[in-house]
mmCIF file of C-alpha atoms and ligand atoms in Angstrom:
data_model
loop_
_atom_site.group_PDB
_atom_site.id
_atom_site.type_symbol
_atom_site.label_atom_id
_atom_site.label_comp_id
_atom_site.label_asym_id
_atom_site.label_seq_id
_atom_site.Cartn_x
_atom_site.Cartn_y
_atom_site.Cartn_z
ATOM 1 C CA MET A 1 163.573 103.455 -114.740
ATOM 2 C CA ILE A 2 165.173 106.063 -117.161
ATOM 3 C CA LEU A 3 167.309 108.336 -116.249
ATOM 4 C CA GLY A 4 166.762 111.766 -118.042
ATOM 5 C CA ILE A 5 169.599 114.931 -118.938
ATOM 6 C CA GLU A 6 168.851 117.639 -120.369
ATOM 7 C CA THR A 7 171.638 120.447 -121.290
ATOM 8 C CA SER A 8 170.964 121.863 -124.661
ATOM 9 C CA CYS A 9 170.599 125.427 -124.012
ATOM 10 C CA ASP A 10 169.867 127.544 -120.882
ATOM 11 C CA GLU A 11 167.934 124.705 -118.379
ATOM 12 C CA THR A 12 169.685 121.967 -116.429
ATOM 13 C CA SER A 13 167.643 119.279 -116.281
ATOM 14 C CA VAL A 14 166.942 116.333 -114.600
ATOM 15 C CA ALA A 15 163.822 113.236 -114.235
ATOM 16 C CA LEU A 16 163.600 109.818 -113.927
ATOM 17 C CA LEU A 17 160.504 108.199 -115.470
ATOM 18 C CA GLU A 18 158.789 104.492 -115.174
ATOM 19 C CA ARG A 19 159.227 102.128 -118.456
ATOM 20 C CA ASP A 20 155.680 103.047 -118.990
ATOM 21 C CA GLY A 21 156.476 106.180 -119.353
ATOM 22 C CA SER A 22 154.894 108.033 -115.841
ATOM 23 C CA VAL A 23 157.365 110.508 -114.517
ATOM 24 C CA ARG A 24 158.737 110.518 -110.828
ATOM 25 C CA VAL A 25 160.787 112.948 -111.189
ATOM 26 C CA ASN A 26 161.487 116.385 -113.315
ATOM 27 C CA LEU A 27 164.153 118.773 -111.750
ATOM 28 C CA ILE A 28 164.595 122.345 -113.532
ATOM 29 C CA ALA A 29 167.574 124.568 -112.625
ATOM 30 C CA SER A 30 167.233 127.008 -114.876
ATOM 31 C CA GLN A 31 169.827 129.583 -115.526
ATOM 32 C CA ILE A 32 167.420 132.735 -117.374
ATOM 33 C CA GLU A 33 168.784 135.607 -114.383
ATOM 34 C CA ARG A 34 172.437 134.400 -115.326
ATOM 35 C CA HIS A 35 171.582 135.532 -118.963
ATOM 36 C CA GLN A 36 169.066 137.981 -118.315
ATOM 37 C CA PRO A 37 171.978 140.581 -117.716
ATOM 38 C CA PHE A 38 173.414 140.022 -121.457
ATOM 39 C CA GLY A 39 169.862 140.117 -122.799
ATOM 40 C CA GLY A 40 169.972 136.203 -123.753
ATOM 41 C CA VAL A 41 171.927 133.135 -123.270
ATOM 42 C CA VAL A 42 175.620 133.397 -123.645
ATOM 43 C CA PRO A 43 177.073 129.717 -124.278
ATOM 44 C CA GLU A 44 180.050 129.823 -121.447
ATOM 45 C CA ILE A 45 178.164 130.655 -118.664
ATOM 46 C CA ALA A 46 175.612 128.190 -120.003
ATOM 47 C CA SER A 47 178.021 125.600 -119.286
ATOM 48 C CA ARG A 48 179.752 126.289 -116.395
ATOM 49 C CA GLU A 49 175.920 126.563 -115.165
ATOM 50 C CA HIS A 50 175.611 123.435 -116.073
ATOM 51 C CA LEU A 51 178.663 121.442 -115.156
ATOM 52 C CA GLN A 52 177.727 123.058 -111.648
ATOM 53 C CA HIS A 53 174.456 121.991 -111.253
ATOM 54 C CA LEU A 54 174.116 118.403 -113.334
ATOM 55 C CA PHE A 55 175.100 116.293 -110.868
ATOM 56 C CA PRO A 56 173.612 117.951 -107.900
ATOM 57 C CA LEU A 57 170.078 117.691 -109.644
ATOM 58 C CA VAL A 58 170.153 114.474 -110.519
ATOM 59 C CA THR A 59 171.622 112.822 -106.526
ATOM 60 C CA ARG A 60 168.059 114.845 -105.872
ATOM 61 C CA ALA A 61 166.135 113.004 -108.468
ATOM 62 C CA LEU A 62 167.005 110.006 -106.776
ATOM 63 C CA ARG A 63 166.765 111.999 -103.584
ATOM 64 C CA ASP A 64 163.116 112.585 -104.505
ATOM 65 C CA ALA A 65 162.063 109.129 -105.961
ATOM 66 C CA GLY A 66 163.736 107.699 -103.526
ATOM 67 C CA ALA A 67 165.524 105.580 -106.089
ATOM 68 C CA GLY A 68 168.578 104.196 -105.591
ATOM 69 C CA TRP A 69 171.943 103.859 -108.712
ATOM 70 C CA ASN A 70 170.308 100.158 -109.107
ATOM 71 C CA ASP A 71 167.219 101.437 -109.948
ATOM 72 C CA VAL A 72 168.366 103.012 -113.174
ATOM 73 C CA GLU A 73 168.189 100.694 -116.325
ATOM 74 C CA ARG A 74 169.677 103.468 -118.715
ATOM 75 C CA ILE A 75 170.190 106.991 -119.426
ATOM 76 C CA ALA A 76 168.238 108.945 -121.910
ATOM 77 C CA VAL A 77 170.808 111.900 -123.058
ATOM 78 C CA THR A 78 170.017 115.713 -125.035
ATOM 79 C CA ALA A 79 172.534 114.570 -127.815
ATOM 80 C CA GLY A 80 171.512 117.809 -129.783
ATOM 81 C CA PRO A 81 170.837 120.215 -131.981
ATOM 82 C CA GLY A 82 172.314 122.920 -129.446
ATOM 83 C CA LEU A 83 174.950 124.769 -127.479
ATOM 84 C CA ILE A 84 177.586 122.709 -128.296
ATOM 85 C CA GLY A 85 179.491 123.245 -125.303
ATOM 86 C CA ALA A 86 176.407 123.055 -122.882
ATOM 87 C CA LEU A 87 175.445 119.502 -124.884
ATOM 88 C CA LEU A 88 178.807 118.899 -124.027
ATOM 89 C CA VAL A 89 178.755 118.834 -120.075
ATOM 90 C CA GLY A 90 175.464 117.076 -120.316
ATOM 91 C CA VAL A 91 176.239 113.406 -122.980
ATOM 92 C CA ALA A 92 180.352 113.741 -120.954
ATOM 93 C CA GLY A 93 178.608 113.304 -117.536
ATOM 94 C CA ALA A 94 175.837 110.575 -118.960
ATOM 95 C CA GLN A 95 178.475 108.913 -120.426
ATOM 96 C CA GLY A 96 180.099 108.261 -117.216
ATOM 97 C CA LEU A 97 177.482 107.699 -115.285
ATOM 98 C CA ALA A 98 176.491 105.033 -118.019
ATOM 99 C CA TYR A 99 179.955 103.655 -118.189
ATOM 100 C CA GLY A 100 180.028 103.189 -114.061
ATOM 101 C CA LEU A 101 177.129 101.332 -114.153
ATOM 102 C CA GLY A 102 177.003 99.191 -116.932
ATOM 103 C CA ILE A 103 173.948 100.309 -118.613
ATOM 104 C CA PRO A 104 172.739 101.745 -122.313
ATOM 105 C CA LEU A 105 172.808 105.442 -122.593
ATOM 106 C CA THR A 106 170.110 106.376 -125.677
ATOM 107 C CA PRO A 107 170.977 109.741 -127.285
ATOM 108 C CA VAL A 108 167.794 111.773 -128.381
ATOM 109 C CA ASN A 109 167.446 114.093 -130.620
ATOM 110 C CA HIS A 110 166.041 117.702 -128.298
ATOM 111 C CA LEU A 111 163.702 118.113 -131.396
ATOM 112 C CA GLU A 112 161.825 114.616 -130.864
ATOM 113 C CA GLY A 113 161.930 115.869 -127.268
ATOM 114 C CA HIS A 114 159.623 118.743 -127.894
ATOM 115 C CA ILE A 115 157.388 116.153 -130.485
ATOM 116 C CA PHE A 116 156.614 113.419 -127.993
ATOM 117 C CA SER A 117 156.178 116.328 -125.214
ATOM 118 C CA PRO A 118 152.145 116.631 -126.085
ATOM 119 C CA TYR A 119 152.244 112.444 -124.950
ATOM 120 C CA LEU A 120 153.640 113.078 -121.646
ATOM 121 C CA GLN A 121 151.117 111.854 -118.980
ATOM 122 C CA ARG A 122 148.778 114.446 -117.310
ATOM 123 C CA GLU A 123 148.068 114.606 -113.773
ATOM 124 C CA GLY A 124 150.062 110.912 -113.509
ATOM 125 C CA ALA A 125 147.284 108.548 -116.700
ATOM 126 C CA SER A 126 149.583 108.350 -119.648
ATOM 127 C CA ILE A 127 148.036 110.024 -122.806
ATOM 128 C CA PRO A 128 147.436 107.327 -126.114
ATOM 129 C CA ARG A 129 150.064 108.137 -129.136
ATOM 130 C CA PRO A 130 147.926 107.649 -132.233
ATOM 131 C CA GLU A 131 149.371 106.209 -135.070
ATOM 132 C CA ARG A 132 150.028 109.353 -137.193
ATOM 133 C CA PHE A 133 150.397 113.066 -136.191
ATOM 134 C CA LEU A 134 150.890 115.757 -137.034
ATOM 135 C CA SER A 135 153.065 117.530 -134.250
ATOM 136 C CA LEU A 136 154.320 121.614 -134.440
ATOM 137 C CA VAL A 137 157.223 122.621 -132.133
ATOM 138 C CA ILE A 138 157.851 126.377 -131.730
ATOM 139 C CA SER A 139 160.536 127.286 -129.411
ATOM 140 C CA GLY A 140 163.629 129.537 -129.210
ATOM 141 C CA GLY A 141 164.967 127.454 -131.714
ATOM 142 C CA HIS A 142 162.744 125.964 -134.447
ATOM 143 C CA SER A 143 159.360 126.590 -136.131
ATOM 144 C CA SER A 144 158.933 123.484 -137.683
ATOM 145 C CA ILE A 145 155.330 120.985 -138.603
ATOM 146 C CA TYR A 146 156.111 117.166 -138.570
ATOM 147 C CA ASP A 147 154.308 114.378 -140.015
ATOM 148 C CA VAL A 148 154.574 111.823 -136.813
ATOM 149 C CA ARG A 149 154.047 108.124 -137.335
ATOM 150 C CA GLY A 150 155.098 105.810 -135.618
ATOM 151 C CA GLY A 151 158.229 105.993 -134.420
ATOM 152 C CA SER A 152 159.386 108.130 -137.447
ATOM 153 C CA VAL A 153 159.143 111.894 -137.815
ATOM 154 C CA THR A 154 159.065 113.499 -141.615
ATOM 155 C CA MET A 155 159.632 117.350 -141.591
ATOM 156 C CA LEU A 156 157.405 119.426 -143.237
ATOM 157 C CA ASN A 157 158.278 123.020 -143.359
ATOM 158 C CA ARG A 158 161.009 124.905 -141.412
ATOM 159 C CA THR A 159 161.577 128.210 -140.859
ATOM 160 C CA ARG A 160 163.835 130.337 -143.679
ATOM 161 C CA ASP A 161 165.140 132.584 -140.739
ATOM 162 C CA ASP A 162 164.495 133.363 -137.708
ATOM 163 C CA ALA A 163 162.239 131.239 -135.036
ATOM 164 C CA ILE A 164 159.219 131.808 -133.876
ATOM 165 C CA GLY A 165 160.333 132.300 -130.294
ATOM 166 C CA GLU A 166 163.237 134.060 -130.906
ATOM 167 C CA THR A 167 161.215 136.688 -132.827
ATOM 168 C CA PHE A 168 159.353 137.358 -129.712
ATOM 169 C CA ASP A 169 163.069 137.577 -127.689
ATOM 170 C CA LYS A 170 164.526 139.802 -130.213
ATOM 171 C CA VAL A 171 161.987 142.289 -130.467
ATOM 172 C CA ALA A 172 161.122 142.022 -126.827
ATOM 173 C CA LYS A 173 164.836 143.043 -126.887
ATOM 174 C CA PHE A 174 164.751 146.035 -128.581
ATOM 175 C CA ILE A 175 162.142 148.079 -126.809
ATOM 176 C CA GLY A 176 163.592 147.216 -123.332
ATOM 177 C CA LEU A 177 162.151 144.088 -121.807
ATOM 178 C CA PRO A 178 163.829 141.467 -120.529
ATOM 179 C CA TYR A 179 164.853 137.484 -121.838
ATOM 180 C CA PRO A 180 163.107 135.845 -122.103
ATOM 181 C CA GLY A 181 161.092 137.670 -124.220
ATOM 182 C CA GLY A 182 157.912 135.038 -125.199
ATOM 183 C CA PRO A 183 156.144 135.557 -121.861
ATOM 184 C CA GLN A 184 157.196 139.591 -121.159
ATOM 185 C CA ILE A 185 154.853 140.080 -124.608
ATOM 186 C CA GLU A 186 152.336 137.733 -123.338
ATOM 187 C CA LYS A 187 151.513 139.306 -120.397
ATOM 188 C CA HIS A 188 151.613 142.768 -121.628
ATOM 189 C CA ALA A 189 149.553 141.964 -124.746
ATOM 190 C CA ARG A 190 147.640 140.582 -121.746
ATOM 191 C CA GLU A 191 147.227 144.021 -120.346
ATOM 192 C CA GLY A 192 144.963 147.175 -122.130
ATOM 193 C CA ARG A 193 142.550 146.755 -124.901
ATOM 194 C CA ALA A 194 144.281 146.160 -128.076
ATOM 195 C CA ASP A 195 143.793 147.883 -131.178
ATOM 196 C CA PRO A 196 144.831 145.570 -133.600
ATOM 197 C CA LYS A 197 144.709 148.217 -136.562
ATOM 198 C CA ARG A 198 147.538 150.514 -135.303
ATOM 199 C CA PHE A 199 150.055 148.488 -135.640
ATOM 200 C CA PRO A 200 150.029 146.512 -139.652
ATOM 201 C CA PHE A 201 151.762 143.492 -140.082
ATOM 202 C CA PRO A 202 151.896 141.810 -143.177
ATOM 203 C CA MET A 203 151.239 138.140 -143.512
ATOM 204 C CA PRO A 204 154.343 137.084 -145.317
ATOM 205 C CA HIS A 205 153.866 135.841 -148.265
ATOM 206 C CA PHE A 206 157.452 133.232 -150.784
ATOM 207 C CA LYS A 207 156.686 134.147 -154.793
ATOM 208 C CA GLU A 208 156.767 130.703 -155.092
ATOM 209 C CA ALA A 209 154.216 128.506 -153.445
ATOM 210 C CA SER A 210 155.860 127.360 -150.268
ATOM 211 C CA ILE A 211 153.970 126.527 -146.523
ATOM 212 C CA ASP A 212 157.429 127.521 -144.512
ATOM 213 C CA PHE A 213 157.314 130.173 -142.290
ATOM 214 C CA SER A 214 159.442 132.930 -142.435
ATOM 215 C CA TYR A 215 159.633 135.540 -139.283
ATOM 216 C CA SER A 216 162.859 137.687 -140.450
ATOM 217 C CA GLY A 217 159.779 140.663 -141.646
ATOM 218 C CA ILE A 218 158.118 141.039 -138.539
ATOM 219 C CA LYS A 219 160.591 141.225 -137.138
ATOM 220 C CA ALA A 220 161.785 144.201 -138.711
ATOM 221 C CA GLY A 221 158.468 145.394 -139.108
ATOM 222 C CA ALA A 222 157.997 145.070 -135.623
ATOM 223 C CA ILE A 223 161.082 146.804 -135.077
ATOM 224 C CA ARG A 224 160.266 149.586 -136.984
ATOM 225 C CA LEU A 225 156.601 150.404 -135.863
ATOM 226 C CA ALA A 226 158.723 150.127 -132.806
ATOM 227 C CA ARG A 227 160.894 153.331 -133.362
ATOM 228 C CA GLU A 228 158.230 155.145 -135.381
ATOM 229 C CA HIS A 229 156.163 155.076 -132.648
ATOM 230 C CA HIS A 230 158.085 155.195 -129.642
ATOM 231 C CA VAL A 231 157.016 151.435 -128.008
ATOM 232 C CA SER A 232 159.161 150.743 -124.308
ATOM 233 C CA ALA A 233 159.184 149.200 -121.925
ATOM 234 C CA THR A 234 159.593 152.427 -119.858
ATOM 235 C CA GLY A 235 156.971 154.081 -122.493
ATOM 236 C CA ASP A 236 153.161 154.915 -122.505
ATOM 237 C CA PRO A 237 152.126 151.513 -121.175
ATOM 238 C CA GLY A 238 148.601 151.817 -123.754
ATOM 239 C CA VAL A 239 151.140 151.508 -126.711
ATOM 240 C CA LEU A 240 152.316 148.807 -125.485
ATOM 241 C CA ALA A 241 149.581 146.806 -124.890
ATOM 242 C CA ASP A 242 148.409 147.643 -128.218
ATOM 243 C CA PHE A 243 151.702 147.179 -130.434
ATOM 244 C CA CYS A 244 152.763 143.735 -128.030
ATOM 245 C CA ALA A 245 149.132 142.748 -128.786
ATOM 246 C CA THR A 246 149.314 142.608 -132.123
ATOM 247 C CA PHE A 247 152.594 142.165 -132.904
ATOM 248 C CA GLN A 248 151.348 138.800 -131.131
ATOM 249 C CA ASP A 249 148.241 138.141 -133.343
ATOM 250 C CA ALA A 250 150.741 138.627 -136.290
ATOM 251 C CA LEU A 251 153.288 136.099 -135.284
ATOM 252 C CA PHE A 252 150.199 133.471 -134.602
ATOM 253 C CA ASP A 253 148.549 134.366 -138.184
ATOM 254 C CA GLN A 254 151.655 132.437 -139.581
ATOM 255 C CA LEU A 255 151.250 129.584 -137.763
ATOM 256 C CA PHE A 256 147.816 129.026 -138.662
ATOM 257 C CA ASP A 257 147.817 130.368 -142.341
ATOM 258 C CA ARG A 258 150.434 127.521 -142.835
ATOM 259 C CA LEU A 259 148.658 124.907 -140.730
ATOM 260 C CA ASP A 260 145.846 125.462 -142.817
ATOM 261 C CA ALA A 261 148.145 124.885 -146.062
ATOM 262 C CA VAL A 262 148.950 121.753 -144.709
ATOM 263 C CA TRP A 263 146.563 119.597 -143.355
ATOM 264 C CA PRO A 264 144.533 119.739 -146.959
ATOM 265 C CA ARG A 265 147.691 118.077 -148.697
ATOM 266 C CA LEU A 266 148.215 115.264 -145.941
ATOM 267 C CA GLY A 267 147.084 112.229 -147.223
ATOM 268 C CA ALA A 268 144.810 109.499 -146.078
ATOM 269 C CA PRO A 269 144.404 108.131 -143.176
ATOM 270 C CA MET A 270 144.146 111.999 -141.946
ATOM 271 C CA PRO A 271 146.818 112.084 -138.879
ATOM 272 C CA ALA A 272 144.144 111.917 -135.487
ATOM 273 C CA GLU A 273 145.499 114.592 -133.594
ATOM 274 C CA VAL A 274 148.112 118.259 -134.056
ATOM 275 C CA ALA A 275 150.406 117.924 -131.265
ATOM 276 C CA VAL A 276 152.248 121.480 -130.180
ATOM 277 C CA ALA A 277 155.126 121.647 -128.364
ATOM 278 C CA GLY A 278 158.073 123.750 -127.468
ATOM 279 C CA GLY A 279 158.990 126.818 -125.164
ATOM 280 C CA VAL A 280 156.293 129.004 -127.701
ATOM 281 C CA ALA A 281 153.171 126.319 -126.514
ATOM 282 C CA ALA A 282 153.260 127.849 -123.318
ATOM 283 C CA ASN A 283 151.333 130.737 -124.708
ATOM 284 C CA GLY A 284 148.500 130.822 -122.901
ATOM 285 C CA ILE A 285 146.505 132.770 -126.258
ATOM 286 C CA LEU A 286 147.933 130.656 -128.337
ATOM 287 C CA ARG A 287 146.791 127.856 -126.400
ATOM 288 C CA GLU A 288 142.888 129.011 -126.575
ATOM 289 C CA ARG A 289 143.486 129.521 -130.740
ATOM 290 C CA MET A 290 144.854 126.092 -131.003
ATOM 291 C CA ALA A 291 141.746 124.871 -129.374
ATOM 292 C CA ALA A 292 139.390 126.821 -131.540
ATOM 293 C CA TRP A 293 141.537 125.681 -134.539
ATOM 294 C CA GLY A 294 141.003 122.279 -133.795
ATOM 295 C CA ALA A 295 137.472 122.525 -132.352
ATOM 296 C CA ALA A 296 136.321 123.845 -135.471
ATOM 297 C CA ARG A 297 138.053 120.928 -137.815
ATOM 298 C CA GLY A 298 136.802 118.197 -135.128
ATOM 299 C CA VAL A 299 140.680 117.494 -135.033
ATOM 300 C CA THR A 300 142.144 116.912 -131.468
ATOM 301 C CA VAL A 301 144.137 119.077 -130.135
ATOM 302 C CA ARG A 302 147.448 117.943 -127.346
ATOM 303 C CA ILE A 303 149.387 120.412 -125.625
ATOM 304 C CA PRO A 304 152.153 119.262 -122.684
ATOM 305 C CA GLU A 305 151.368 120.964 -119.308
ATOM 306 C CA LYS A 306 153.163 124.295 -119.259
ATOM 307 C CA ARG A 307 156.480 123.085 -117.738
ATOM 308 C CA TYR A 308 156.384 120.312 -120.362
ATOM 309 C CA CYS A 309 156.739 122.962 -122.811
ATOM 310 C CA THR A 310 159.895 124.594 -122.296
ATOM 311 C CA ASP A 311 163.405 122.491 -122.072
ATOM 312 C CA ASN A 312 162.825 119.165 -119.566
ATOM 313 C CA ALA A 313 165.073 116.340 -119.599
ATOM 314 C CA ALA A 314 161.224 114.398 -119.184
ATOM 315 C CA MET A 315 160.555 114.936 -122.576
ATOM 316 C CA ILE A 316 163.962 113.438 -123.607
ATOM 317 C CA ALA A 317 163.447 110.478 -121.182
ATOM 318 C CA PHE A 318 160.261 109.734 -122.378
ATOM 319 C CA ALA A 319 160.995 110.493 -125.958
ATOM 320 C CA ALA A 320 163.794 107.720 -125.790
ATOM 321 C CA LEU A 321 160.685 105.078 -124.365
ATOM 322 C CA GLN A 322 159.161 106.031 -127.583
ATOM 323 C CA LYS A 323 161.334 105.326 -130.119
ATOM 324 C CA GLY A 324 162.738 102.216 -127.879
ATOM 325 C CA ASP A 325 166.185 101.845 -129.589
ATOM 326 C CA GLY A 326 167.746 101.460 -125.888
ATOM 327 C CA ALA A 327 171.124 99.172 -125.996
ATOM 328 C CA GLY A 328 173.443 102.115 -126.962
ATOM 329 C CA ASP A 329 177.120 101.752 -126.154
ATOM 330 C CA PRO A 330 177.983 105.020 -123.690
ATOM 331 C CA ARG A 331 181.225 105.303 -125.684
ATOM 332 C CA ARG A 332 179.331 105.688 -128.446
ATOM 333 C CA VAL A 333 177.251 108.752 -128.611
ATOM 334 C CA THR A 334 178.357 112.102 -129.471
ATOM 335 C CA ALA A 335 176.639 115.629 -128.733
ATOM 336 C CA ARG A 336 176.233 117.794 -131.970
ATOM 337 C CA SER A 337 174.996 121.014 -132.441
ATOM 338 C CA ARG A 338 173.451 120.678 -135.307
ATOM 339 C CA ILE A 339 171.704 117.802 -137.035
ATOM 340 C CA ALA A 340 170.516 117.539 -140.107
HETATM 341 O O1 KG4 B 401 161.767 125.442 -126.250
HETATM 342 P P1 KG4 B 401 162.973 126.324 -125.187
HETATM 343 O O2 KG4 B 401 162.243 126.290 -124.054
HETATM 344 O O3 KG4 B 401 163.392 126.722 -125.557
HETATM 345 C C1 KG4 B 401 164.156 125.631 -127.076
HETATM 346 O O4 KG4 B 401 164.338 124.998 -127.741
HETATM 347 O O5 KG4 B 401 164.317 126.724 -127.457
HETATM 348 O O6 KG4 B 401 161.853 128.132 -125.996
HETATM 349 C C2 KG4 B 401 162.516 128.699 -125.200
HETATM 350 C C3 KG4 B 401 161.209 129.891 -125.634
HETATM 351 C C4 KG4 B 401 162.061 131.248 -125.756
HETATM 352 O O7 KG4 B 401 162.310 131.735 -127.307
HETATM 353 C C5 KG4 B 401 160.949 132.494 -125.301
HETATM 354 O O8 KG4 B 401 160.485 133.495 -125.159
HETATM 355 C C6 KG4 B 401 159.393 131.052 -126.020
HETATM 356 O O9 KG4 B 401 160.517 129.855 -125.865
HETATM 357 N N1 KG4 B 401 158.124 131.014 -124.748
HETATM 358 C C7 KG4 B 401 157.337 131.950 -124.927
HETATM 359 C C8 KG4 B 401 156.499 131.913 -124.098
HETATM 360 N N2 KG4 B 401 157.475 131.477 -123.192
HETATM 361 C C9 KG4 B 401 158.684 130.942 -123.409
HETATM 362 N N3 KG4 B 401 156.810 132.429 -126.031
HETATM 363 C C10 KG4 B 401 155.759 133.077 -125.901
HETATM 364 N N4 KG4 B 401 154.789 133.149 -124.725
HETATM 365 C C11 KG4 B 401 155.118 132.823 -123.710
HETATM 366 N N5 KG4 B 401 154.549 132.268 -122.996
HETATM 367 ZN ZN1 ZN B 402 163.343 123.414 -126.778
#
């Protein structure tokens, strides 16, 4: 079995996967409540929480799987990008375990964890991964489209400023909704009948022909509109619902605008599938729109189960298995907050 460890941000997660990629256990200790009073993740609190929860979670994962230390053949740990103090807890812990057990330790790029996550098993059955697929990673820290061939990943675009999840969170915070803002905005967007013209959000385009994302304009526009129309978590619920619905649509419209721009640029053989991952992929409205986008083009769209969209250790162990480069010396692994 492979043991996965993820501590890059505000969830401590430990997973045990079989060599074939099937998930035996995936445990997540969320710290959301600890950070909520501050309206966002406090790095020092995150590190301490990881320290407190990591080893008890590892012990529980082994117990839940009915496994012992002898069954662990390899460890995979998130080495970055993320909060450096948080990463260090996972990396140092994994190093100690791997060194003590005399087994290899594989550092995993958190983004590659998300990229391969749509191919994690569903209801016990593994999903075959095509030779080439297009990956859309939309999370609190990243918004990018990748071209994935075999195990190699090429970034096609990125955000020039804020990530999409970060934009959800910042605007939600401004109108007084609790952290994390994404699920809150989705909930209010579903309530009531949103009038799409009440809050006009323009689509950002750059002067030069670029397919990059940019969310700072929508964020600034949202804050201005929220101020003008007195949008607030404690204010008129109809206004709040309309605002959340049109704000969310504007964020997603940009994703589809860029996907439409990227798709015809891809050379033959075309990617067989589009795989969407990251916390924002848990959004039900996006999931419906993605399915419709794929159906209109005859493209298979893969989105992980919601529990594998937000940060989890199963995707970290799974990415290590996909890359297949297992024989790492635990002492050589280092945590990096940024990865070029
Ligand atoms: O992947 P993730 O757990 O952590 C990062 O690697 O960033 O993503 C967290 C982000 C947060 O910004 C959160 O607001 C967003 O995912 N998110 C959502 C939803 N659930 C989580 N955004 C929109 N709709 C959701 N239902
Ligand atoms: Zn993530």
